[in-house]
Amino acid sequence: MADKRPAQPDPGLTAAVEHDELHPILRFLTDNLKVIAFAVGGLILVVALASGYRAWRDSRLADAREELGKLVAASGENRLTNLQAFAEQAPSALRTAVLFELANAAVEEDNQAVALEAFRKLRDTAGGELRATAELGMANALMATGKPDEALQGLKAASGIPEAYQAPMTRARAQAAEAAGQWNEAIAAYEALRELEPANAEFIAAKIAELQVKQAQAGQAASAS
């Protein structure tokens, strides 16, 4: 007949407890049960707060994107002013897009001062191709306001230009140097451009010859004065 007496506690475990021979991890758990429970509760609270913050942030970003879309699609004399105001308080995750749209709007409205500032901020915050685009935008704005020397200085200082932008940057440098009357710089830039754009070699060679004539004429004028 089966023995129906109640099961007795494991004498080994009982003895271990009585003689303080529990494994250190088990002893830690039993001694710190309340602290652990509090910590776990705190962790759950932190996770909940973090999730709530992310949801709020994503919602705010979605609202900002919608607002930017409306401003870009708008027309009228206040469009540029509204974009400028929006750029001041837009979420950081949207800052690059806002600056790009502001710069484009300023170029469209021929407001070179606003375009220059927007492109400058974009250059300082973006990287890669967008940074190169900003460098070109700054150069164009400076050229449009009669400051080819500053445009040339900025283009020469530009670094980390992606390969796809080497030719446009070199062309811009050549044009800025020519506008500034820096013939040696212009000729050197066009010679570099000829290597980058072999398909346009004939046109570029003619441009170099034209600049060499201008350089000689400038030298003669300087000697005569």
Coordinates of C-alpha atoms in Angstrom, one line a residue:
M1 CA 0.0 0.0 0.0
A2 CA 1.3 3.4 -1.0
D3 CA 2.7 5.6 1.8
K4 CA 0.3 8.6 2.1
R5 CA 2.2 10.4 4.8
P6 CA 2.8 14.1 3.9
A7 CA 6.0 14.8 2.2
Q8 CA 8.8 16.0 4.5
P9 CA 10.9 19.0 3.8
D10 CA 14.2 18.4 2.1
P11 CA 16.5 18.0 5.0
G12 CA 19.4 19.1 2.9
L13 CA 17.8 22.5 2.1
T14 CA 16.5 22.9 5.7
A15 CA 19.9 22.2 7.1
A16 CA 21.5 24.6 4.6
V17 CA 19.2 27.4 5.7
E18 CA 19.7 26.7 9.3
H19 CA 23.5 26.6 8.9
D20 CA 23.6 29.6 6.5
E21 CA 25.0 27.4 3.7
L22 CA 22.8 28.8 0.9
H23 CA 24.4 29.5 -2.5
P24 CA 25.5 33.2 -2.4
I25 CA 23.0 34.1 -5.3
L26 CA 20.1 32.4 -3.5
R27 CA 21.0 34.1 -0.3
F28 CA 21.2 37.5 -2.0
L29 CA 17.7 37.0 -3.5
T30 CA 16.2 36.0 -0.2
D31 CA 17.8 38.9 1.7
N32 CA 16.9 41.6 -0.9
L33 CA 13.5 40.5 -2.2
K34 CA 11.8 43.8 -1.4
V35 CA 14.6 45.9 -3.0
I36 CA 14.5 43.7 -6.1
A37 CA 10.7 44.0 -6.4
F38 CA 11.0 47.8 -6.1
A39 CA 13.8 47.9 -8.7
V40 CA 11.7 45.8 -11.2
G41 CA 8.8 48.1 -10.6
G42 CA 11.0 51.1 -11.2
L43 CA 12.3 49.6 -14.4
I44 CA 8.7 49.0 -15.7
L45 CA 7.9 52.6 -14.9
V46 CA 11.0 53.9 -16.8
V47 CA 10.1 51.7 -19.8
A48 CA 6.6 53.1 -19.7
L49 CA 7.8 56.7 -19.5
A50 CA 10.3 56.1 -22.3
S51 CA 7.6 54.6 -24.5
G52 CA 5.3 57.6 -23.8
Y53 CA 8.0 60.0 -24.6
R54 CA 8.7 58.3 -27.9
A55 CA 5.1 58.3 -28.8
W56 CA 4.9 62.1 -28.0
R57 CA 8.1 62.8 -30.0
D58 CA 6.9 60.8 -33.0
S59 CA 3.5 62.6 -32.9
R60 CA 5.2 66.0 -32.8
L61 CA 7.5 65.1 -35.6
A62 CA 4.6 64.0 -37.8
D63 CA 2.8 67.3 -37.1
A64 CA 5.9 69.2 -38.0
R65 CA 6.3 67.3 -41.3
E66 CA 2.7 68.1 -42.1
E67 CA 3.2 71.8 -41.3
L68 CA 6.4 71.9 -43.4
G69 CA 4.6 70.4 -46.4
K70 CA 1.9 73.1 -46.1
L71 CA 4.5 75.8 -46.0
V72 CA 6.4 74.5 -49.0
A73 CA 3.2 74.2 -51.0
A74 CA 2.0 77.6 -50.1
S75 CA 2.5 80.7 -52.2
G76 CA 2.4 84.4 -51.5
E77 CA 4.6 87.1 -50.0
N78 CA 4.6 85.5 -46.5
R79 CA 5.9 82.1 -47.7
L80 CA 9.6 82.8 -47.0
T81 CA 8.9 84.6 -43.7
N82 CA 6.8 81.7 -42.5
L83 CA 9.5 79.2 -43.5
Q84 CA 12.1 81.2 -41.6
A85 CA 9.9 81.3 -38.5
F86 CA 9.3 77.5 -38.8
A87 CA 13.0 76.8 -39.1
E88 CA 13.7 78.5 -35.7
Q89 CA 11.4 76.1 -33.8
A90 CA 11.4 72.9 -36.0
P91 CA 12.3 69.6 -34.3
S92 CA 16.0 68.8 -34.7
A93 CA 15.2 65.6 -36.7
L94 CA 13.6 67.8 -39.3
R95 CA 16.1 70.7 -39.3
T96 CA 18.0 69.6 -42.4
A97 CA 14.9 69.3 -44.5
V98 CA 13.6 72.7 -43.3
L99 CA 16.8 74.4 -44.1
F100 CA 16.9 72.9 -47.5
E101 CA 13.4 74.0 -48.3
L102 CA 14.1 77.5 -46.9
A103 CA 17.2 77.8 -49.1
N104 CA 15.3 76.7 -52.2
A105 CA 12.5 79.1 -51.5
A106 CA 14.9 82.0 -51.0
V107 CA 16.6 81.2 -54.3
E108 CA 13.3 81.1 -56.1
E109 CA 12.4 84.5 -54.7
D110 CA 15.9 85.8 -55.4
N111 CA 16.5 86.6 -51.7
Q112 CA 20.2 85.9 -51.7
A113 CA 20.8 87.0 -48.2
V114 CA 18.3 84.4 -46.8
A115 CA 19.6 81.8 -49.2
L116 CA 23.2 82.3 -48.1
E117 CA 22.3 82.0 -44.4
A118 CA 20.2 78.9 -44.9
F119 CA 22.8 77.2 -47.1
R120 CA 25.5 78.1 -44.5
K121 CA 23.5 76.5 -41.7
L122 CA 22.8 73.5 -43.9
R123 CA 26.5 73.1 -44.6
D124 CA 27.3 73.2 -40.9
T125 CA 24.7 70.5 -40.0
A126 CA 24.6 68.2 -43.0
G127 CA 27.2 65.9 -44.5
G128 CA 28.0 64.1 -47.8
E129 CA 26.1 65.2 -50.9
L130 CA 23.8 67.6 -49.0
R131 CA 26.8 69.4 -47.6
A132 CA 28.3 69.7 -51.1
T133 CA 25.0 71.1 -52.3
A134 CA 25.1 73.7 -49.6
E135 CA 28.6 74.7 -50.5
L136 CA 27.5 75.2 -54.1
G137 CA 24.4 77.1 -52.9
M138 CA 26.6 79.4 -50.8
A139 CA 28.9 80.1 -53.8
N140 CA 26.0 80.9 -56.1
A141 CA 24.5 83.3 -53.5
L142 CA 27.8 85.1 -53.1
M143 CA 28.3 85.3 -56.8
A144 CA 24.8 86.7 -57.3
T145 CA 25.6 89.5 -54.8
G146 CA 28.9 90.4 -56.4
K147 CA 31.2 88.6 -54.0
P148 CA 33.2 86.2 -56.2
D149 CA 36.3 86.4 -54.0
E150 CA 34.3 85.1 -51.0
A151 CA 32.7 82.4 -53.2
L152 CA 36.1 81.3 -54.4
Q153 CA 37.5 81.3 -50.8
G154 CA 34.6 79.1 -49.6
L155 CA 34.9 76.7 -52.5
K156 CA 38.7 76.3 -52.0
A157 CA 38.1 75.6 -48.3
A158 CA 35.4 72.9 -48.9
S159 CA 36.5 69.4 -47.9
G160 CA 35.1 65.9 -48.0
I161 CA 33.4 66.5 -51.3
P162 CA 31.8 63.3 -52.7
E163 CA 33.1 62.1 -56.1
A164 CA 29.9 62.9 -57.9
Y165 CA 30.3 66.6 -56.9
Q166 CA 33.9 67.0 -57.8
A167 CA 33.1 68.3 -61.3
P168 CA 30.3 70.8 -60.2
M169 CA 32.6 72.1 -57.4
T170 CA 35.5 72.5 -59.8
R171 CA 33.3 74.3 -62.4
A172 CA 32.0 76.6 -59.7
R173 CA 35.6 77.3 -58.5
A174 CA 36.6 78.2 -62.1
Q175 CA 33.7 80.5 -62.6
A176 CA 34.2 82.3 -59.3
A177 CA 37.9 82.7 -60.0
E178 CA 37.2 84.1 -63.5
A179 CA 34.6 86.5 -62.0
A180 CA 37.1 87.6 -59.4
G181 CA 39.8 88.2 -62.1
Q182 CA 42.1 85.6 -60.6
W183 CA 43.2 84.2 -63.9
N184 CA 45.7 81.7 -62.7
E185 CA 43.2 80.2 -60.4
A186 CA 40.5 80.1 -63.1
I187 CA 42.9 78.5 -65.7
A188 CA 44.0 75.8 -63.1
A189 CA 40.4 75.0 -62.2
Y190 CA 39.4 74.6 -65.9
E191 CA 42.4 72.4 -66.5
A192 CA 41.3 70.2 -63.6
L193 CA 37.7 70.3 -65.0
R194 CA 39.0 69.0 -68.3
E195 CA 40.3 65.9 -66.6
L196 CA 37.0 65.4 -64.8
E197 CA 34.8 66.0 -67.9
P198 CA 36.6 64.6 -71.0
A199 CA 33.4 64.8 -73.0
N200 CA 33.6 68.7 -72.7
A201 CA 37.4 68.9 -73.3
E202 CA 37.0 70.9 -76.5
F203 CA 34.8 73.6 -74.9
I204 CA 37.0 73.7 -71.8
A205 CA 40.1 74.1 -74.0
A206 CA 38.5 77.1 -75.7
K207 CA 37.6 78.6 -72.4
I208 CA 41.2 78.2 -71.2
A209 CA 42.5 79.9 -74.3
E210 CA 40.0 82.8 -73.7
L211 CA 41.2 83.2 -70.1
Q212 CA 44.8 83.2 -71.2
V213 CA 44.1 86.1 -73.6
K214 CA 42.3 88.0 -70.7
Q215 CA 45.2 87.3 -68.5
A216 CA 47.7 88.7 -71.0
Q217 CA 45.5 91.8 -71.5
A218 CA 45.3 92.3 -67.8
G219 CA 49.1 92.1 -67.6
Q220 CA 49.5 94.6 -70.3
A221 CA 47.1 97.0 -68.7
A222 CA 48.9 96.7 -65.4
S223 CA 52.2 97.4 -67.1
A224 CA 50.9 100.5 -68.9
S225 CA 49.5 102.0 -65.7

